[in-house]
CSV table of C-alpha atoms in Angstrom, one decimal:
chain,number,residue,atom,x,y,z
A,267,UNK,CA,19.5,25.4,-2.5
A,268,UNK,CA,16.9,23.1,-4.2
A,269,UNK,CA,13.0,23.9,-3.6
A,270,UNK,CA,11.6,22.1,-1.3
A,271,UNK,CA,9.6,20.0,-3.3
A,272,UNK,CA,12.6,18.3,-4.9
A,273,UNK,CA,13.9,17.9,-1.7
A,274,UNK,CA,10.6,16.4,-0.8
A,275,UNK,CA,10.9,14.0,-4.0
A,276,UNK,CA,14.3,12.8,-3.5
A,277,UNK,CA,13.4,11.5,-0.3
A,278,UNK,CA,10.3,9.9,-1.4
A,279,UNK,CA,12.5,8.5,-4.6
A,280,UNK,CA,14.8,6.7,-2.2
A,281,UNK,CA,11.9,5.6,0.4
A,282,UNK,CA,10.4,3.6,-2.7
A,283,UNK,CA,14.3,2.4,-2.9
A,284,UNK,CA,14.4,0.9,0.5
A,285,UNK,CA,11.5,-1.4,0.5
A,286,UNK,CA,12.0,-2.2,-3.6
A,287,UNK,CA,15.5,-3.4,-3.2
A,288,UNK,CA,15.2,-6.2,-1.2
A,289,UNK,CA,11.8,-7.0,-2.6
A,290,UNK,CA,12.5,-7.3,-5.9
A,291,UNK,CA,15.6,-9.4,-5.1
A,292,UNK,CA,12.7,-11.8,-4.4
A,293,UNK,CA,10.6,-11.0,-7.2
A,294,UNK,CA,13.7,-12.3,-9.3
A,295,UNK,CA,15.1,-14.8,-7.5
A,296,UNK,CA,11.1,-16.5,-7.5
A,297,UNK,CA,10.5,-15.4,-11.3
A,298,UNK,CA,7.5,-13.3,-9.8
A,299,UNK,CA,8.0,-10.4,-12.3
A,300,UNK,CA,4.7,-10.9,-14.0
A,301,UNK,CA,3.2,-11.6,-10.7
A,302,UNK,CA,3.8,-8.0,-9.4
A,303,UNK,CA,3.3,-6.6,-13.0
A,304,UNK,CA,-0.2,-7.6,-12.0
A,305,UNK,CA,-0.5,-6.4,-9.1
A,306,UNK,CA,0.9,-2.9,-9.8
A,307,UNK,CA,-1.7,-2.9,-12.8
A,308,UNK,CA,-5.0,-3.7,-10.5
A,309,UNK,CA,-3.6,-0.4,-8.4
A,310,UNK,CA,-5.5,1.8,-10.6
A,311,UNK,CA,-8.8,-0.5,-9.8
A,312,UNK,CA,-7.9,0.6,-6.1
A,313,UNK,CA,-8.1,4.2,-7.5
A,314,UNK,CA,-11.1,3.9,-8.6
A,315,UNK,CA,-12.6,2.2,-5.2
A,316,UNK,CA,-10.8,4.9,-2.9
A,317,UNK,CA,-12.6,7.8,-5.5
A,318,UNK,CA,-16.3,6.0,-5.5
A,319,UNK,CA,-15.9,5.8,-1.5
A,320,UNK,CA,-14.0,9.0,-0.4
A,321,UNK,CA,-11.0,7.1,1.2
A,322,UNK,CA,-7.1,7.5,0.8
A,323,UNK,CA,-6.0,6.8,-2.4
A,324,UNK,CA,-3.2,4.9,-0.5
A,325,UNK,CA,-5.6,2.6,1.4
A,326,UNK,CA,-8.0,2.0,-1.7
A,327,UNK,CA,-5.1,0.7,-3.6
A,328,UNK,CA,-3.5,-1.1,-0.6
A,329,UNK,CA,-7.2,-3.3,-0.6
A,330,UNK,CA,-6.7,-3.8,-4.4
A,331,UNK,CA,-3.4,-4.9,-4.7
A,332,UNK,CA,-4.2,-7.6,-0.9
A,333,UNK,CA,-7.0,-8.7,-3.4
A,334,UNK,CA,-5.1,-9.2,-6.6
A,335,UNK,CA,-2.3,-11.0,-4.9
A,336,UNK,CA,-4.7,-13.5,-2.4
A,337,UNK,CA,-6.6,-14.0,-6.1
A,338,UNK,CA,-3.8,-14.5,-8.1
A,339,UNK,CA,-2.2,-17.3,-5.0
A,340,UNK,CA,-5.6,-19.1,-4.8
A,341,UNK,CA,-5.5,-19.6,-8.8
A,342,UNK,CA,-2.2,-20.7,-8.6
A,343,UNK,CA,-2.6,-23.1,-6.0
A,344,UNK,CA,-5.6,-24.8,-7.9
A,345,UNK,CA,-3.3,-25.3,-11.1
A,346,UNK,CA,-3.9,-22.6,-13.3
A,347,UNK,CA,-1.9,-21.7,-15.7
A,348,UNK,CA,0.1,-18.8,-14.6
A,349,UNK,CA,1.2,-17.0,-17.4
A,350,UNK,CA,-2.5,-16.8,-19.0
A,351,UNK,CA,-3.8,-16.0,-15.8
A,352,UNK,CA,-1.9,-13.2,-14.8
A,353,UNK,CA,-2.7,-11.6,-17.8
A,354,UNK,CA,-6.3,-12.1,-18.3
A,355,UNK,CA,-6.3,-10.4,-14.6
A,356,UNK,CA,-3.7,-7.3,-15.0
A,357,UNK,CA,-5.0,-5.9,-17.9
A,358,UNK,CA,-8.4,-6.8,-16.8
A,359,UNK,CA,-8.4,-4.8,-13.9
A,360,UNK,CA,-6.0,-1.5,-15.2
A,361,UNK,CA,-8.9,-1.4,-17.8
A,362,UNK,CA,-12.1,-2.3,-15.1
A,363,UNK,CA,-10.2,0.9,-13.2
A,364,UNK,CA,-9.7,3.5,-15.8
A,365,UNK,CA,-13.5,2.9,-16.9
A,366,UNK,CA,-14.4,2.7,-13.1
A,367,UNK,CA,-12.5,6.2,-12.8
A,368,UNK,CA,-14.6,8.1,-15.8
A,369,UNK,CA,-17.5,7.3,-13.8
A,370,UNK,CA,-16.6,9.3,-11.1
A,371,UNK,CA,-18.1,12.3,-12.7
A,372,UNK,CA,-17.9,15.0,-9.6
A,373,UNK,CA,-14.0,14.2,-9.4
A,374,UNK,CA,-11.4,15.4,-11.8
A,375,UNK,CA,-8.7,12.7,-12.1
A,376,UNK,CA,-5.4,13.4,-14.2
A,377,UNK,CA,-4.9,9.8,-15.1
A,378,UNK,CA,-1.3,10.1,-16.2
A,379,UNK,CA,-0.3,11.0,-12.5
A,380,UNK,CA,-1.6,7.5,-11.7
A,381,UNK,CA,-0.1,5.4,-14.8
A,382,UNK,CA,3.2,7.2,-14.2
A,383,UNK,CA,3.4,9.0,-11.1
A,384,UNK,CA,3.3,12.2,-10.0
A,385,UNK,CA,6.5,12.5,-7.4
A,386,UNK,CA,7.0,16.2,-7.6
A,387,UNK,CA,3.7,16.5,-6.1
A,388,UNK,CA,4.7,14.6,-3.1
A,389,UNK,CA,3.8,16.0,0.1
A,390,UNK,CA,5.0,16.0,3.5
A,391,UNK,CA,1.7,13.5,4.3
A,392,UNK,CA,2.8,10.9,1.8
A,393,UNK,CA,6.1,10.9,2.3
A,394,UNK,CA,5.2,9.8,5.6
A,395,UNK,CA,3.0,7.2,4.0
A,396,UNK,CA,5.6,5.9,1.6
A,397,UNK,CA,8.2,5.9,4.6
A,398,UNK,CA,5.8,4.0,7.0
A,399,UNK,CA,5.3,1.5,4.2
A,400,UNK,CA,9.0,0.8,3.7
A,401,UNK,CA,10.3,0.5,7.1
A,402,UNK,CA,7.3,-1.5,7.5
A,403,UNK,CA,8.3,-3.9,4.2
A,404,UNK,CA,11.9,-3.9,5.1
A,405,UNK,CA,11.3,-5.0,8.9
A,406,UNK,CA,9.3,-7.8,7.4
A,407,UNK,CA,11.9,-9.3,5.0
A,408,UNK,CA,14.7,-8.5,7.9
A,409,UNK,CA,12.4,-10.6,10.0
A,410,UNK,CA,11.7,-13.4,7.6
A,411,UNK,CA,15.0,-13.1,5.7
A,412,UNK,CA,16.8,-16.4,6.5
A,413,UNK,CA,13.3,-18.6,5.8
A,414,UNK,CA,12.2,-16.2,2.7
A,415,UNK,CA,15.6,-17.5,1.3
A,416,UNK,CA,15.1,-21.3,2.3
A,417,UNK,CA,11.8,-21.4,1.1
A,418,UNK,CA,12.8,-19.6,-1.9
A,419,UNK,CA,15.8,-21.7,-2.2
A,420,UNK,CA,13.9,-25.2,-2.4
A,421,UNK,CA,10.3,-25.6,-0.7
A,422,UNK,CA,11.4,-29.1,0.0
A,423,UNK,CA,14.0,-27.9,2.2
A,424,UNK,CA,12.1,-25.4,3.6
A,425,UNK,CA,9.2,-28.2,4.6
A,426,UNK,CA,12.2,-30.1,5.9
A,427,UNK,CA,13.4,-27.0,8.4
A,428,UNK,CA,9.8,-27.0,9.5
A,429,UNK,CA,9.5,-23.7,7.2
A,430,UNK,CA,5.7,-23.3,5.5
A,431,UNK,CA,6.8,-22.0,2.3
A,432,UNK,CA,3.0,-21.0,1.6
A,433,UNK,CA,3.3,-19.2,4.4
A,434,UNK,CA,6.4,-17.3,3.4
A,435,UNK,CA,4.8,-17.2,-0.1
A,436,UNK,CA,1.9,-15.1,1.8
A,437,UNK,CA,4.5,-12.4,3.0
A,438,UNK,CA,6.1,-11.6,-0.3
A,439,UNK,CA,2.7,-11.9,-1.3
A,440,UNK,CA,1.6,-8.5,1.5
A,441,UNK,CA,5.4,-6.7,0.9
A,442,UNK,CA,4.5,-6.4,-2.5
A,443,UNK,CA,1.2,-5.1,-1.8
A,444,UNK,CA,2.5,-2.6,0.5
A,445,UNK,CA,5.1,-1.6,-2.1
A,446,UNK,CA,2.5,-1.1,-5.0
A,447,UNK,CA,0.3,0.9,-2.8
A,448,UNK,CA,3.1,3.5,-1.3
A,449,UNK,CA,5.1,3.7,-5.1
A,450,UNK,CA,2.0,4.5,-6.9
A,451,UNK,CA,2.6,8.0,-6.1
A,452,UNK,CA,6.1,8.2,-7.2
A,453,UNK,CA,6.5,6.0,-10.4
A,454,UNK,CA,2.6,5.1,-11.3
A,455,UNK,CA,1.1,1.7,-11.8
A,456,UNK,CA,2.6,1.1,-15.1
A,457,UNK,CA,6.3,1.7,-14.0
A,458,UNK,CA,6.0,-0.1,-10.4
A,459,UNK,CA,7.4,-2.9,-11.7
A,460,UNK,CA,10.0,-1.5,-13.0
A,461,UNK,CA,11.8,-0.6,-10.1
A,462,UNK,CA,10.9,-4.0,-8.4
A,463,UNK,CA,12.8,-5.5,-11.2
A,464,UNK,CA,15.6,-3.4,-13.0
A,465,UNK,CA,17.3,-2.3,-9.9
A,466,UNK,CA,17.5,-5.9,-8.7
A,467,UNK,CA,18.5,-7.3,-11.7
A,468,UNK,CA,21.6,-4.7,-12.0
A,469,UNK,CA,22.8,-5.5,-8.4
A,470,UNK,CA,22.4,-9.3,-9.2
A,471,UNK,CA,25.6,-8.5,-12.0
A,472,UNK,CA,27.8,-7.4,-9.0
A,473,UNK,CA,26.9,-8.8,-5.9
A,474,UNK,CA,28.0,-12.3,-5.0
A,475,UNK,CA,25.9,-12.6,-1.8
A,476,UNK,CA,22.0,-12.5,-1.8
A,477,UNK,CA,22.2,-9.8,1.2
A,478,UNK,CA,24.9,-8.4,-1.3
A,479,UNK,CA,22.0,-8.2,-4.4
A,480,UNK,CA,19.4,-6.6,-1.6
A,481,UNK,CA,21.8,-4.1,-0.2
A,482,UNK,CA,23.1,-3.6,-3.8
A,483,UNK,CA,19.4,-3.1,-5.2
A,484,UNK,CA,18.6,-0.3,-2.9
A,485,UNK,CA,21.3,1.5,-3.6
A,486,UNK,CA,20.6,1.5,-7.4
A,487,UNK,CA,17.3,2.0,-7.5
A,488,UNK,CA,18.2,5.3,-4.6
A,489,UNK,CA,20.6,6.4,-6.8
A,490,UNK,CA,18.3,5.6,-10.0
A,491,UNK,CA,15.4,8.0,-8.4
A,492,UNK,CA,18.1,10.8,-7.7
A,493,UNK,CA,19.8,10.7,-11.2
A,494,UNK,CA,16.2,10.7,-12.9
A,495,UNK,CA,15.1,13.6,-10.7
A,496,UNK,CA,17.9,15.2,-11.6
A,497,UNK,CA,17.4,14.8,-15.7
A,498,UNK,CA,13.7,15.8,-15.3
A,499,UNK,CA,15.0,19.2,-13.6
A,500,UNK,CA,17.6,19.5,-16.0
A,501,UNK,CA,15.4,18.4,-19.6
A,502,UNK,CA,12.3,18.8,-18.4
A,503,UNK,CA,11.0,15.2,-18.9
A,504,UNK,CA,8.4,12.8,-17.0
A,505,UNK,CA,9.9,12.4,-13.8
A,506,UNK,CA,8.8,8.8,-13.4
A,507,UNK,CA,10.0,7.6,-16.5
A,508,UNK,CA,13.2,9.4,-16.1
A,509,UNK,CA,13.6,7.6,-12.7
A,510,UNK,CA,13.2,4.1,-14.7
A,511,UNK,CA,15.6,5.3,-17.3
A,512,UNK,CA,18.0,6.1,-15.1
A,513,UNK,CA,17.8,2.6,-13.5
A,514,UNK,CA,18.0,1.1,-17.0
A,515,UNK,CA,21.2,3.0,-17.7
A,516,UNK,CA,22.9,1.2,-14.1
A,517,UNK,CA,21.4,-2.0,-15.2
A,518,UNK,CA,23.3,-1.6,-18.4
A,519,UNK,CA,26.4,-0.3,-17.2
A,520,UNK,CA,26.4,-3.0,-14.3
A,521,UNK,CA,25.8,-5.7,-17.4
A,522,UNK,CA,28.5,-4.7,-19.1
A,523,UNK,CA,31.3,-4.4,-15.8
A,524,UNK,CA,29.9,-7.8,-14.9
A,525,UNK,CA,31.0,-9.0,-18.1
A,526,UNK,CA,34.3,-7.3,-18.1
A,527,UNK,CA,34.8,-8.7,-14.5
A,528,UNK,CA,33.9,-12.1,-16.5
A,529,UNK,CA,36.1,-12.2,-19.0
């Protein structure tokens, strides 16, 4: 019988799964992977906020992430340059938090729970958290699913179906937010986008539907957070980090069927 607390992280592992998978579908499909690279870097900014004021980690980061994204869309809109932009403000703010963080002197932080997660410390409080936040993000895209793929598909036929693709843009733009804040506990800031993307992109090798590529991407990155569990019990290793190189193992072995299934 497994202890409890890797029964505990499994489920959290595959919660993150659920709302990542059809997420990052998007994130691909919209060449948004720098975009929520950003906004999983400004999480440990909302660290910092929810330490100086005494609220939730959860929420602090939550505010953060709304903040990055809204500043990140308004920039965008007035014709910045994206690429520049989005790294003048992720590194700006993972390096504004971690100094916020050291002046938070009657507090005790282990930083290297936040950069990479800490999901054997999950408890039975945050996995409601990270499963609130996922059935929440997944009901959205369910919702919005037929004009997140219009607008995705060509914002001139979106405008044309009477579809605001700004407005869609907006609720990738609060999914991902959600995401960031709930998987902060399970993979860390600097791995979040991570399982946005690699799952995704492995289920893109195999699937010949878009719902195909969602479906497809939750069920990678669930069995990516299970596998990696299962290495860190077995090596003792970083149990974030083994979660993402388990997913980079199913991206690889997905590239190389798809090939096979090519030739």
């Amino acid at each position: 019988m497994l202890d409890d607390f890797l029964v505990r992280a499994a489920i959290a592992g595959v919660g993150v799964a659920l709302a990542a998978g059809p997420l990052g579908s998007f994130v691909i499909w919209r060449r948004m992977a720098y975009f929520g690279d950003a906004t999983a870097h400004a999480a440990i900014l909302g660290v910092a906020l929810a330490l100086i004021l005494s609220m939730p980690v959860t929420l602090g980061t939550l505010i953060v992430a709304l903040a990055m994204a809204a500043t990140v869309s308004w920039l965008a809109a007035r014709g910045h340059a994206m690429d520049s932009t989005l790294g003048v403000l992720a590194h700006s703010a993972l390096a504004l938090g971690l100094v916020a963080i050291s002046f938070v002197p009657a507090v005790r932080v282990d930083l290297s729970a936040f950069l990479f997660g800490d999901i054997l410390a999950v408890g039975k409080s945050d996995l409601a958290v990270i499963w609130g936040g996922a059935l929440l993000v997944v009901a959205l895209i369910v919702w919005r699913w037929s004009r997140l793929l219009t607008a995705t598909l060509s914002r001139e036929l979106a405008a044309a179906s009477g579809i605001d693709p700004d407005r869609e843009g907006l609720v990738l733009t609060l999914a991902l937010a959600v995401v960031v804040a709930v998987a902060l506990k399970v993979v860390g800031a600097l791995l979040i986008a991570a399982m946005l993307i690699i799952p995704a992109a492995a289920a893109r090798g195999l699937a010949r539907t878009p719902e195909g590529m969602a479906v497809g991407a939750i069920g990678i990155g669930a069995a990516s957070a299970l596998a990696g569990l299962g290495a860190s019990w077995q090596f003792d290793t970083p149990a974030g980090p083994s979660i993402v190189t388990a997913a980079a193992a199913f991206f690889l072995v997905t590239a190389l069927l798809g090939r096979l299934r090519g030739r």
